[in-house]
PDB file of C-alpha atoms in Angstrom:
ATOM      1  CA  MET A   1     -95.849  31.699 -39.985  1.00  0.00           C
ATOM      2  CA  ASN A   2     -95.186  28.486 -41.927  1.00  0.00           C
ATOM      3  CA  SER A   3     -92.617  30.222 -44.070  1.00  0.00           C
ATOM      4  CA  ILE A   4     -90.433  31.253 -41.046  1.00  0.00           C
ATOM      5  CA  ARG A   5     -90.865  27.602 -39.635  1.00  0.00           C
ATOM      6  CA  GLU A   6     -89.336  26.365 -42.933  1.00  0.00           C
ATOM      7  CA  THR A   7     -86.216  28.417 -42.419  1.00  0.00           C
ATOM      8  CA  PHE A   8     -85.211  26.220 -39.382  1.00  0.00           C
ATOM      9  CA  LYS A   9     -85.363  22.808 -41.135  1.00  0.00           C
ATOM     10  CA  GLY A  10     -81.986  21.099 -41.126  1.00  0.00           C
ATOM     11  CA  ARG A  11     -80.100  23.988 -39.638  1.00  0.00           C
ATOM     12  CA  ASP A  12     -77.529  23.998 -36.905  1.00  0.00           C
ATOM     13  CA  LEU A  13     -77.808  26.018 -33.686  1.00  0.00           C
ATOM     14  CA  LEU A  14     -74.266  27.135 -32.981  1.00  0.00           C
ATOM     15  CA  SER A  15     -74.896  30.703 -31.841  1.00  0.00           C
ATOM     16  CA  LEU A  16     -77.836  33.020 -31.413  1.00  0.00           C
ATOM     17  CA  HIS A  17     -75.945  35.465 -33.614  1.00  0.00           C
ATOM     18  CA  ASP A  18     -76.712  33.304 -36.601  1.00  0.00           C
ATOM     19  CA  PHE A  19     -80.504  33.804 -36.304  1.00  0.00           C
ATOM     20  CA  THR A  20     -82.738  36.831 -37.075  1.00  0.00           C
ATOM     21  CA  PRO A  21     -84.781  38.616 -34.339  1.00  0.00           C
ATOM     22  CA  GLN A  22     -87.837  37.242 -35.983  1.00  0.00           C
ATOM     23  CA  GLN A  23     -86.475  33.636 -35.860  1.00  0.00           C
ATOM     24  CA  ILE A  24     -85.597  33.945 -32.192  1.00  0.00           C
ATOM     25  CA  ALA A  25     -88.982  35.429 -31.396  1.00  0.00           C
ATOM     26  CA  PHE A  26     -90.523  32.429 -33.185  1.00  0.00           C
ATOM     27  CA  MET A  27     -88.422  29.897 -31.270  1.00  0.00           C
ATOM     28  CA  LEU A  28     -89.562  31.480 -27.946  1.00  0.00           C
ATOM     29  CA  ASP A  29     -93.185  31.516 -29.010  1.00  0.00           C
ATOM     30  CA  TYR A  30     -92.919  27.823 -30.098  1.00  0.00           C
ATOM     31  CA  ALA A  31     -91.254  26.937 -26.830  1.00  0.00           C
ATOM     32  CA  ALA A  32     -94.206  28.529 -24.935  1.00  0.00           C
ATOM     33  CA  GLU A  33     -96.682  26.636 -27.114  1.00  0.00           C
ATOM     34  CA  LEU A  34     -94.915  23.266 -26.523  1.00  0.00           C
ATOM     35  CA  LYS A  35     -94.775  24.030 -22.802  1.00  0.00           C
ATOM     36  CA  GLN A  36     -98.492  24.633 -22.750  1.00  0.00           C
ATOM     37  CA  MET A  37     -99.164  21.422 -24.687  1.00  0.00           C
ATOM     38  CA  GLN A  38     -97.003  19.460 -22.247  1.00  0.00           C
ATOM     39  CA  LYS A  39     -98.767  21.019 -19.182  1.00  0.00           C
ATOM     40  CA  GLN A  40    -102.192  20.154 -20.754  1.00  0.00           C
ATOM     41  CA  GLY A  41    -101.182  16.589 -21.574  1.00  0.00           C
ATOM     42  CA  GLU A  42    -101.562  17.151 -25.351  1.00  0.00           C
ATOM     43  CA  PRO A  43     -99.548  14.669 -27.374  1.00  0.00           C
ATOM     44  CA  HIS A  44     -96.811  16.342 -29.559  1.00  0.00           C
ATOM     45  CA  ALA A  45     -94.715  13.528 -30.878  1.00  0.00           C
ATOM     46  CA  LEU A  46     -93.153  15.747 -33.561  1.00  0.00           C
ATOM     47  CA  LEU A  47     -89.902  13.792 -33.700  1.00  0.00           C
ATOM     48  CA  GLN A  48     -91.398  10.213 -33.480  1.00  0.00           C
ATOM     49  CA  GLY A  49     -88.835   7.650 -34.435  1.00  0.00           C
ATOM     50  CA  GLN A  50     -85.891  10.036 -34.441  1.00  0.00           C
ATOM     51  CA  THR A  51     -82.740   9.873 -32.361  1.00  0.00           C
ATOM     52  CA  LEU A  52     -80.545  12.703 -30.856  1.00  0.00           C
ATOM     53  CA  GLY A  53     -76.910  11.826 -30.273  1.00  0.00           C
ATOM     54  CA  MET A  54     -75.718  13.755 -27.199  1.00  0.00           C
ATOM     55  CA  ILE A  55     -71.867  14.188 -26.966  1.00  0.00           C
ATOM     56  CA  PHE A  56     -70.778  15.188 -23.512  1.00  0.00           C
ATOM     57  CA  GLN A  57     -67.070  16.253 -23.045  1.00  0.00           C
ATOM     58  CA  LYS A  58     -68.308  18.339 -20.110  1.00  0.00           C
ATOM     59  CA  SER A  59     -70.758  16.972 -17.585  1.00  0.00           C
ATOM     60  CA  SER A  60     -74.088  18.614 -16.738  1.00  0.00           C
ATOM     61  CA  THR A  61     -77.196  17.891 -14.892  1.00  0.00           C
ATOM     62  CA  ARG A  62     -79.626  20.197 -16.639  1.00  0.00           C
ATOM     63  CA  THR A  63     -78.365  19.716 -20.193  1.00  0.00           C
ATOM     64  CA  ARG A  64     -78.408  15.935 -20.158  1.00  0.00           C
ATOM     65  CA  VAL A  65     -81.764  15.482 -18.406  1.00  0.00           C
ATOM     66  CA  SER A  66     -83.555  18.298 -20.342  1.00  0.00           C
ATOM     67  CA  PHE A  67     -82.505  17.076 -23.766  1.00  0.00           C
ATOM     68  CA  GLU A  68     -83.141  13.441 -22.874  1.00  0.00           C
ATOM     69  CA  VAL A  69     -86.574  14.096 -21.465  1.00  0.00           C
ATOM     70  CA  GLY A  70     -87.318  16.473 -24.272  1.00  0.00           C
ATOM     71  CA  MET A  71     -86.592  13.919 -27.006  1.00  0.00           C
ATOM     72  CA  TYR A  72     -88.744  11.415 -25.044  1.00  0.00           C
ATOM     73  CA  GLN A  73     -91.600  13.928 -24.905  1.00  0.00           C
ATOM     74  CA  LEU A  74     -91.236  14.611 -28.662  1.00  0.00           C
ATOM     75  CA  GLY A  75     -91.576  10.859 -29.347  1.00  0.00           C
ATOM     76  CA  GLY A  76     -87.964  10.286 -30.078  1.00  0.00           C
ATOM     77  CA  HIS A  77     -84.888   8.774 -28.333  1.00  0.00           C
ATOM     78  CA  ALA A  78     -81.717  10.336 -27.012  1.00  0.00           C
ATOM     79  CA  LEU A  79     -78.410   8.581 -27.003  1.00  0.00           C
ATOM     80  CA  PHE A  80     -75.819   9.701 -24.283  1.00  0.00           C
ATOM     81  CA  LEU A  81     -72.265   9.599 -25.541  1.00  0.00           C
ATOM     82  CA  SER A  82     -69.558  10.561 -22.986  1.00  0.00           C
ATOM     83  CA  SER A  83     -65.858  10.795 -23.797  1.00  0.00           C
ATOM     84  CA  ASN A  84     -65.619   7.167 -22.612  1.00  0.00           C
ATOM     85  CA  ASP A  85     -68.234   6.031 -25.214  1.00  0.00           C
ATOM     86  CA  ILE A  86     -66.798   7.472 -28.417  1.00  0.00           C
ATOM     87  CA  GLN A  87     -63.309   7.899 -30.006  1.00  0.00           C
ATOM     88  CA  LEU A  88     -63.507  11.716 -30.141  1.00  0.00           C
ATOM     89  CA  GLY A  89     -60.381  12.987 -28.406  1.00  0.00           C
ATOM     90  CA  ARG A  90     -58.648   9.620 -28.732  1.00  0.00           C
ATOM     91  CA  GLY A  91     -57.576   9.877 -32.261  1.00  0.00           C
ATOM     92  CA  GLU A  92     -60.709  10.029 -34.340  1.00  0.00           C
ATOM     93  CA  SER A  93     -61.161  13.433 -35.836  1.00  0.00           C
ATOM     94  CA  ILE A  94     -64.145  15.675 -35.319  1.00  0.00           C
ATOM     95  CA  ALA A  95     -64.876  15.604 -39.004  1.00  0.00           C
ATOM     96  CA  ASP A  96     -64.956  11.771 -39.111  1.00  0.00           C
ATOM     97  CA  THR A  97     -67.107  11.656 -35.882  1.00  0.00           C
ATOM     98  CA  GLY A  98     -69.570  13.972 -37.529  1.00  0.00           C
ATOM     99  CA  ARG A  99     -69.629  12.009 -40.740  1.00  0.00           C
ATOM    100  CA  VAL A 100     -70.193   8.723 -38.875  1.00  0.00           C
ATOM    101  CA  LEU A 101     -72.738   9.855 -36.320  1.00  0.00           C
ATOM    102  CA  GLY A 102     -74.696  11.651 -38.934  1.00  0.00           C
ATOM    103  CA  ARG A 103     -75.455   8.346 -40.611  1.00  0.00           C
ATOM    104  CA  TYR A 104     -76.932   6.927 -37.413  1.00  0.00           C
ATOM    105  CA  VAL A 105     -78.795   9.722 -35.701  1.00  0.00           C
ATOM    106  CA  ASP A 106     -81.119  12.589 -36.793  1.00  0.00           C
ATOM    107  CA  GLY A 107     -79.455  15.409 -34.816  1.00  0.00           C
ATOM    108  CA  ILE A 108     -76.469  15.863 -32.619  1.00  0.00           C
ATOM    109  CA  MET A 109     -76.170  17.940 -29.398  1.00  0.00           C
ATOM    110  CA  ILE A 110     -72.564  18.546 -28.188  1.00  0.00           C
ATOM    111  CA  ARG A 111     -71.346  20.025 -24.948  1.00  0.00           C
ATOM    112  CA  THR A 112     -67.677  20.701 -25.132  1.00  0.00           C
ATOM    113  CA  PHE A 113     -64.813  23.151 -24.810  1.00  0.00           C
ATOM    114  CA  ALA A 114     -63.865  24.856 -28.064  1.00  0.00           C
ATOM    115  CA  GLN A 115     -66.510  26.598 -30.179  1.00  0.00           C
ATOM    116  CA  SER A 116     -64.358  25.659 -33.252  1.00  0.00           C
ATOM    117  CA  ASP A 117     -65.005  21.948 -32.470  1.00  0.00           C
ATOM    118  CA  VAL A 118     -68.730  22.490 -32.582  1.00  0.00           C
ATOM    119  CA  GLU A 119     -68.416  24.425 -35.779  1.00  0.00           C
ATOM    120  CA  GLU A 120     -66.245  21.745 -37.329  1.00  0.00           C
ATOM    121  CA  LEU A 121     -68.684  19.041 -36.206  1.00  0.00           C
ATOM    122  CA  ALA A 122     -71.624  20.983 -37.838  1.00  0.00           C
ATOM    123  CA  GLU A 123     -69.551  21.388 -41.110  1.00  0.00           C
ATOM    124  CA  TYR A 124     -69.175  17.605 -41.554  1.00  0.00           C
ATOM    125  CA  ALA A 125     -72.258  16.106 -39.910  1.00  0.00           C
ATOM    126  CA  PRO A 126     -75.181  15.714 -42.357  1.00  0.00           C
ATOM    127  CA  VAL A 127     -77.698  16.375 -39.628  1.00  0.00           C
ATOM    128  CA  PRO A 128     -78.447  19.419 -37.442  1.00  0.00           C
ATOM    129  CA  VAL A 129     -75.862  20.102 -34.703  1.00  0.00           C
ATOM    130  CA  ILE A 130     -76.948  21.897 -31.555  1.00  0.00           C
ATOM    131  CA  ASN A 131     -74.481  23.783 -29.298  1.00  0.00           C
ATOM    132  CA  GLY A 132     -75.113  22.485 -25.796  1.00  0.00           C
ATOM    133  CA  LEU A 133     -72.311  24.634 -24.366  1.00  0.00           C
ATOM    134  CA  THR A 134     -68.864  25.720 -25.221  1.00  0.00           C
ATOM    135  CA  ASP A 135     -66.278  27.896 -23.480  1.00  0.00           C
ATOM    136  CA  LEU A 136     -67.527  30.775 -25.782  1.00  0.00           C
ATOM    137  CA  LEU A 137     -71.237  30.321 -26.004  1.00  0.00           C
ATOM    138  CA  HIS A 138     -74.332  28.763 -24.394  1.00  0.00           C
ATOM    139  CA  PRO A 139     -77.224  29.554 -26.656  1.00  0.00           C
ATOM    140  CA  CYS A 140     -79.737  27.024 -25.311  1.00  0.00           C
ATOM    141  CA  GLN A 141     -79.431  28.411 -21.767  1.00  0.00           C
ATOM    142  CA  ILE A 142     -80.155  31.906 -23.000  1.00  0.00           C
ATOM    143  CA  LEU A 143     -83.203  30.809 -24.991  1.00  0.00           C
ATOM    144  CA  ALA A 144     -84.524  29.466 -21.613  1.00  0.00           C
ATOM    145  CA  ASP A 145     -83.640  32.734 -19.886  1.00  0.00           C
ATOM    146  CA  LEU A 146     -85.365  34.809 -22.506  1.00  0.00           C
ATOM    147  CA  LEU A 147     -88.475  32.537 -22.262  1.00  0.00           C
ATOM    148  CA  THR A 148     -88.413  32.921 -18.443  1.00  0.00           C
ATOM    149  CA  ILE A 149     -88.212  36.701 -18.564  1.00  0.00           C
ATOM    150  CA  LYS A 150     -90.998  36.850 -21.110  1.00  0.00           C
ATOM    151  CA  GLU A 151     -93.183  34.718 -18.876  1.00  0.00           C
ATOM    152  CA  HIS A 152     -92.531  36.849 -15.859  1.00  0.00           C
ATOM    153  CA  LYS A 153     -92.423  40.300 -17.495  1.00  0.00           C
ATOM    154  CA  GLY A 154     -94.715  39.796 -20.375  1.00  0.00           C
ATOM    155  CA  ARG A 155     -92.227  41.276 -22.846  1.00  0.00           C
ATOM    156  CA  LEU A 156     -88.516  41.556 -23.639  1.00  0.00           C
ATOM    157  CA  ALA A 157     -88.004  44.631 -25.698  1.00  0.00           C
ATOM    158  CA  GLY A 158     -87.343  47.829 -23.603  1.00  0.00           C
ATOM    159  CA  LEU A 159     -86.516  45.968 -20.380  1.00  0.00           C
ATOM    160  CA  LYS A 160     -83.094  46.345 -18.756  1.00  0.00           C
ATOM    161  CA  LEU A 161     -81.078  43.234 -17.862  1.00  0.00           C
ATOM    162  CA  ALA A 162     -77.903  43.537 -15.792  1.00  0.00           C
ATOM    163  CA  TYR A 163     -75.355  40.698 -15.904  1.00  0.00           C
ATOM    164  CA  VAL A 164     -72.800  40.935 -13.109  1.00  0.00           C
ATOM    165  CA  GLY A 165     -69.833  38.634 -13.068  1.00  0.00           C
ATOM    166  CA  ASP A 166     -67.412  36.809 -15.453  1.00  0.00           C
ATOM    167  CA  GLY A 167     -67.555  37.827 -19.080  1.00  0.00           C
ATOM    168  CA  ASN A 168     -67.905  34.214 -20.014  1.00  0.00           C
ATOM    169  CA  ASN A 169     -70.063  31.984 -22.321  1.00  0.00           C
ATOM    170  CA  ILE A 170     -73.301  32.959 -20.450  1.00  0.00           C
ATOM    171  CA  CYS A 171     -72.503  36.609 -20.782  1.00  0.00           C
ATOM    172  CA  HIS A 172     -71.611  36.218 -24.472  1.00  0.00           C
ATOM    173  CA  SER A 173     -74.833  34.513 -25.283  1.00  0.00           C
ATOM    174  CA  LEU A 174     -76.848  37.047 -23.279  1.00  0.00           C
ATOM    175  CA  LEU A 175     -75.277  39.785 -25.254  1.00  0.00           C
ATOM    176  CA  TYR A 176     -76.470  38.106 -28.505  1.00  0.00           C
ATOM    177  CA  GLY A 177     -79.915  37.096 -27.060  1.00  0.00           C
ATOM    178  CA  CYS A 178     -80.656  40.605 -25.599  1.00  0.00           C
ATOM    179  CA  ALA A 179     -79.471  42.358 -28.812  1.00  0.00           C
ATOM    180  CA  LYS A 180     -81.696  40.184 -30.966  1.00  0.00           C
ATOM    181  CA  THR A 181     -84.810  40.710 -28.824  1.00  0.00           C
ATOM    182  CA  GLY A 182     -84.520  44.477 -27.989  1.00  0.00           C
ATOM    183  CA  LEU A 183     -83.679  43.831 -24.346  1.00  0.00           C
ATOM    184  CA  ASN A 184     -81.240  46.436 -23.036  1.00  0.00           C
ATOM    185  CA  ILE A 185     -78.262  44.844 -21.374  1.00  0.00           C
ATOM    186  CA  SER A 186     -75.613  46.194 -19.028  1.00  0.00           C
ATOM    187  CA  VAL A 187     -72.644  43.922 -18.247  1.00  0.00           C
ATOM    188  CA  ALA A 188     -70.378  44.541 -15.162  1.00  0.00           C
ATOM    189  CA  SER A 189     -67.175  42.531 -14.929  1.00  0.00           C
ATOM    190  CA  PRO A 190     -63.774  43.138 -13.363  1.00  0.00           C
ATOM    191  CA  GLU A 191     -60.922  44.408 -15.549  1.00  0.00           C
ATOM    192  CA  GLY A 192     -59.380  41.279 -17.262  1.00  0.00           C
ATOM    193  CA  TYR A 193     -62.701  39.391 -17.135  1.00  0.00           C
ATOM    194  CA  LEU A 194     -64.740  41.569 -19.462  1.00  0.00           C
ATOM    195  CA  PRO A 195     -66.630  39.872 -22.399  1.00  0.00           C
ATOM    196  CA  ARG A 196     -64.666  39.384 -25.604  1.00  0.00           C
ATOM    197  CA  GLU A 197     -64.518  42.423 -27.754  1.00  0.00           C
ATOM    198  CA  GLU A 198     -65.552  40.655 -30.972  1.00  0.00           C
ATOM    199  CA  ILE A 199     -68.617  39.305 -29.261  1.00  0.00           C
ATOM    200  CA  VAL A 200     -69.596  42.769 -27.998  1.00  0.00           C
ATOM    201  CA  ALA A 201     -69.028  44.285 -31.408  1.00  0.00           C
ATOM    202  CA  ALA A 202     -71.216  41.614 -33.104  1.00  0.00           C
ATOM    203  CA  ALA A 203     -73.935  42.073 -30.460  1.00  0.00           C
ATOM    204  CA  ARG A 204     -73.847  45.860 -31.086  1.00  0.00           C
ATOM    205  CA  GLN A 205     -74.292  45.139 -34.752  1.00  0.00           C
ATOM    206  CA  ASP A 206     -77.316  43.010 -33.937  1.00  0.00           C
ATOM    207  CA  ALA A 207     -78.699  45.649 -31.660  1.00  0.00           C
ATOM    208  CA  ARG A 208     -78.905  48.173 -34.472  1.00  0.00           C
ATOM    209  CA  GLU A 209     -81.928  46.263 -35.815  1.00  0.00           C
ATOM    210  CA  THR A 210     -83.874  46.045 -32.528  1.00  0.00           C
ATOM    211  CA  GLY A 211     -82.807  49.312 -30.844  1.00  0.00           C
ATOM    212  CA  ALA A 212     -81.324  47.503 -27.778  1.00  0.00           C
ATOM    213  CA  SER A 213     -78.640  49.223 -25.768  1.00  0.00           C
ATOM    214  CA  ILE A 214     -75.381  47.500 -24.724  1.00  0.00           C
ATOM    215  CA  THR A 215     -73.370  48.804 -21.788  1.00  0.00           C
ATOM    216  CA  ILE A 216     -70.042  47.258 -20.697  1.00  0.00           C
ATOM    217  CA  THR A 217     -68.632  48.475 -17.346  1.00  0.00           C
ATOM    218  CA  THR A 218     -66.593  47.520 -14.443  1.00  0.00           C
ATOM    219  CA  ASN A 219     -69.030  49.085 -11.989  1.00  0.00           C
ATOM    220  CA  PRO A 220     -71.715  46.649 -10.686  1.00  0.00           C
ATOM    221  CA  GLU A 221     -73.721  49.496  -9.112  1.00  0.00           C
ATOM    222  CA  GLU A 222     -74.023  51.173 -12.470  1.00  0.00           C
ATOM    223  CA  ALA A 223     -75.090  47.992 -14.184  1.00  0.00           C
ATOM    224  CA  VAL A 224     -77.866  47.080 -11.841  1.00  0.00           C
ATOM    225  CA  THR A 225     -79.310  50.455 -11.208  1.00  0.00           C
ATOM    226  CA  GLY A 226     -82.990  50.335 -12.437  1.00  0.00           C
ATOM    227  CA  ALA A 227     -82.581  46.789 -13.843  1.00  0.00           C
ATOM    228  CA  ASP A 228     -85.700  44.679 -14.417  1.00  0.00           C
ATOM    229  CA  VAL A 229     -83.623  41.401 -14.466  1.00  0.00           C
ATOM    230  CA  LEU A 230     -80.509  40.568 -12.602  1.00  0.00           C
ATOM    231  CA  VAL A 231     -78.312  37.674 -13.823  1.00  0.00           C
ATOM    232  CA  THR A 232     -75.044  36.121 -12.633  1.00  0.00           C
ATOM    233  CA  ASP A 233     -73.016  32.928 -13.057  1.00  0.00           C
ATOM    234  CA  VAL A 234     -70.340  31.151 -11.086  1.00  0.00           C
ATOM    235  CA  TRP A 235     -67.015  32.879 -10.752  1.00  0.00           C
ATOM    236  CA  ALA A 236     -64.979  29.867 -11.864  1.00  0.00           C
ATOM    237  CA  SER A 237     -66.539  27.771 -14.611  1.00  0.00           C
ATOM    238  CA  MET A 238     -65.827  24.170 -15.462  1.00  0.00           C
ATOM    239  CA  GLY A 239     -62.078  23.889 -16.321  1.00  0.00           C
ATOM    240  CA  GLN A 240     -61.187  26.950 -14.219  1.00  0.00           C
ATOM    241  CA  GLU A 241     -61.119  25.219 -10.849  1.00  0.00           C
ATOM    242  CA  SER A 242     -57.394  26.053 -10.318  1.00  0.00           C
ATOM    243  CA  GLU A 243     -58.286  29.687 -10.489  1.00  0.00           C
ATOM    244  CA  GLN A 244     -61.007  29.474  -7.837  1.00  0.00           C
ATOM    245  CA  GLN A 245     -59.246  31.183  -5.007  1.00  0.00           C
ATOM    246  CA  ALA A 246     -57.804  34.024  -7.144  1.00  0.00           C
ATOM    247  CA  ARG A 247     -61.186  34.634  -8.648  1.00  0.00           C
ATOM    248  CA  VAL A 248     -62.982  34.767  -5.258  1.00  0.00           C
ATOM    249  CA  LYS A 249     -60.854  37.769  -4.346  1.00  0.00           C
ATOM    250  CA  VAL A 250     -61.329  39.563  -7.779  1.00  0.00           C
ATOM    251  CA  PHE A 251     -65.044  38.939  -7.962  1.00  0.00           C
ATOM    252  CA  ALA A 252     -66.032  39.640  -4.339  1.00  0.00           C
ATOM    253  CA  PRO A 253     -67.369  43.204  -5.134  1.00  0.00           C
ATOM    254  CA  TYR A 254     -69.490  41.626  -7.843  1.00  0.00           C
ATOM    255  CA  GLN A 255     -71.609  39.392  -5.570  1.00  0.00           C
ATOM    256  CA  ILE A 256     -75.402  39.890  -6.145  1.00  0.00           C
ATOM    257  CA  ASN A 257     -76.684  40.601  -2.581  1.00  0.00           C
ATOM    258  CA  ALA A 258     -79.412  42.739  -0.936  1.00  0.00           C
ATOM    259  CA  ARG A 259     -77.191  45.836  -1.099  1.00  0.00           C
ATOM    260  CA  LEU A 260     -76.725  45.607  -4.842  1.00  0.00           C
ATOM    261  CA  ALA A 261     -80.168  44.333  -5.545  1.00  0.00           C
ATOM    262  CA  ALA A 262     -81.668  47.366  -3.748  1.00  0.00           C
ATOM    263  CA  LEU A 263     -80.549  49.424  -6.754  1.00  0.00           C
ATOM    264  CA  ALA A 264     -82.636  47.363  -9.218  1.00  0.00           C
ATOM    265  CA  ALA A 265     -86.214  47.974 -10.076  1.00  0.00           C
ATOM    266  CA  PRO A 266     -88.563  47.039  -7.108  1.00  0.00           C
ATOM    267  CA  ASP A 267     -90.065  44.154  -9.064  1.00  0.00           C
ATOM    268  CA  TYR A 268     -86.865  42.786 -10.547  1.00  0.00           C
ATOM    269  CA  ILE A 269     -86.421  39.120 -11.141  1.00  0.00           C
ATOM    270  CA  PHE A 270     -83.192  37.138 -10.549  1.00  0.00           C
ATOM    271  CA  LEU A 271     -81.849  34.429 -12.871  1.00  0.00           C
ATOM    272  CA  HIS A 272     -78.958  32.021 -12.510  1.00  0.00           C
ATOM    273  CA  CYS A 273     -78.180  29.118 -14.858  1.00  0.00           C
ATOM    274  CA  LEU A 274     -77.158  26.871 -11.907  1.00  0.00           C
ATOM    275  CA  PRO A 275     -75.257  25.323 -10.213  1.00  0.00           C
ATOM    276  CA  ALA A 276     -75.088  28.253  -7.844  1.00  0.00           C
ATOM    277  CA  HIS A 277     -72.550  28.947  -5.152  1.00  0.00           C
ATOM    278  CA  ARG A 278     -74.444  30.629  -2.334  1.00  0.00           C
ATOM    279  CA  GLY A 279     -72.122  33.196  -0.572  1.00  0.00           C
ATOM    280  CA  GLU A 280     -70.012  33.587  -3.741  1.00  0.00           C
ATOM    281  CA  GLU A 281     -71.598  35.051  -6.848  1.00  0.00           C
ATOM    282  CA  VAL A 282     -74.987  35.311  -5.097  1.00  0.00           C
ATOM    283  CA  ALA A 283     -76.129  35.732  -1.558  1.00  0.00           C
ATOM    284  CA  ALA A 284     -78.632  33.143  -0.232  1.00  0.00           C
ATOM    285  CA  GLU A 285     -81.095  35.940   0.533  1.00  0.00           C
ATOM    286  CA  ILE A 286     -81.367  36.657  -3.230  1.00  0.00           C
ATOM    287  CA  ILE A 287     -81.358  33.209  -4.756  1.00  0.00           C
ATOM    288  CA  ASP A 288     -83.707  31.876  -2.155  1.00  0.00           C
ATOM    289  CA  GLY A 289     -85.697  35.053  -1.931  1.00  0.00           C
ATOM    290  CA  PRO A 290     -89.042  36.185  -3.544  1.00  0.00           C
ATOM    291  CA  HIS A 291     -87.471  37.744  -6.615  1.00  0.00           C
ATOM    292  CA  ALA A 292     -85.630  34.496  -7.810  1.00  0.00           C
ATOM    293  CA  VAL A 293     -87.026  32.616 -10.716  1.00  0.00           C
ATOM    294  CA  VAL A 294     -84.153  30.220 -11.167  1.00  0.00           C
ATOM    295  CA  PHE A 295     -86.205  27.055 -10.994  1.00  0.00           C
ATOM    296  CA  ASP A 296     -88.676  28.301 -13.620  1.00  0.00           C
ATOM    297  CA  GLU A 297     -85.541  29.114 -15.610  1.00  0.00           C
ATOM    298  CA  ALA A 298     -84.139  25.635 -15.131  1.00  0.00           C
ATOM    299  CA  GLU A 299     -87.431  24.054 -16.183  1.00  0.00           C
ATOM    300  CA  ASN A 300     -87.464  26.197 -19.334  1.00  0.00           C
ATOM    301  CA  ARG A 301     -84.288  24.510 -20.597  1.00  0.00           C
ATOM    302  CA  LEU A 302     -86.609  21.728 -21.381  1.00  0.00           C
ATOM    303  CA  HIS A 303     -89.191  23.657 -23.277  1.00  0.00           C
ATOM    304  CA  ALA A 304     -86.763  25.886 -25.072  1.00  0.00           C
ATOM    305  CA  GLN A 305     -84.630  22.957 -26.271  1.00  0.00           C
ATOM    306  CA  LYS A 306     -87.735  20.929 -27.345  1.00  0.00           C
ATOM    307  CA  ALA A 307     -88.669  23.952 -29.594  1.00  0.00           C
ATOM    308  CA  VAL A 308     -85.036  23.937 -30.938  1.00  0.00           C
ATOM    309  CA  MET A 309     -85.084  20.273 -31.670  1.00  0.00           C
ATOM    310  CA  ALA A 310     -88.518  20.140 -33.157  1.00  0.00           C
ATOM    311  CA  LEU A 311     -87.744  23.145 -35.478  1.00  0.00           C
ATOM    312  CA  LEU A 312     -84.311  21.918 -36.704  1.00  0.00           C
ATOM    313  CA  MET A 313     -84.825  18.129 -36.816  1.00  0.00           C
ATOM    314  CA  VAL A 314     -88.468  17.882 -38.136  1.00  0.00           C
ATOM    315  CA  LYS A 315     -88.535  16.128 -41.526  1.00  0.00           C
TER     316      LYS A 315
END
């Protein structure tokens, strides 16, 4: 057990694809352990005296609050750095930003646009870098999703997860997360909005080790039939606001509503990373209904990220 813990020290979390199935299982178990300790009031100041620098080039409620509160609960401190607070994007290179920040803080979380920017930051920063979201991937969200599914279903391997909607960063990281944990995934997206082929190919490579199946389709009914878990996301993500009206027309048949959910397993659970647009990607009767676990999922951002920070940043 200690040997696998040692493999995390000083590493970056850029993509779930970079971790083994055993490491991801360990992260989820550790998140559950930290959650229990927090609920029972047991002190766990694993990062006492440490500081996490948080770079936000995209705003977020859940990411900022969960990382900041998480660092506090771990005995450390979080430093919020918006685009107005640092020189990134105003002439200072990503490499220099990484070199400088890495001399002040013990870890960096970045929420930005390009995955390549996170990778470059990680290359030059001498401290662990955590991907808090890019246009390509959102690994921390999917760790929280997997933790939530495991809590409600008792396992991951062998279940069927259906993702219906845009083949975006959530979809990409779900492909990796499911493939790494043996969770069968079926993705339904409109033509032109399917997940990127290289991500699907890499996930299929991961799935060979766990036996997970990966299905990509344009048919939402096919994707959700018999599913234990239904997941969707907004139709227009941050930075795609100008496409909103066009996307509403394209994605209308992909709304998760009672008609579509009736095809899922009777005891399915519904996940959404939030913020949600009721009446667009999900009907109110689903997200406010008895199968929804979206607020457990939101809470688990805190516990999953605490596990990530404690494993990567511990000295």
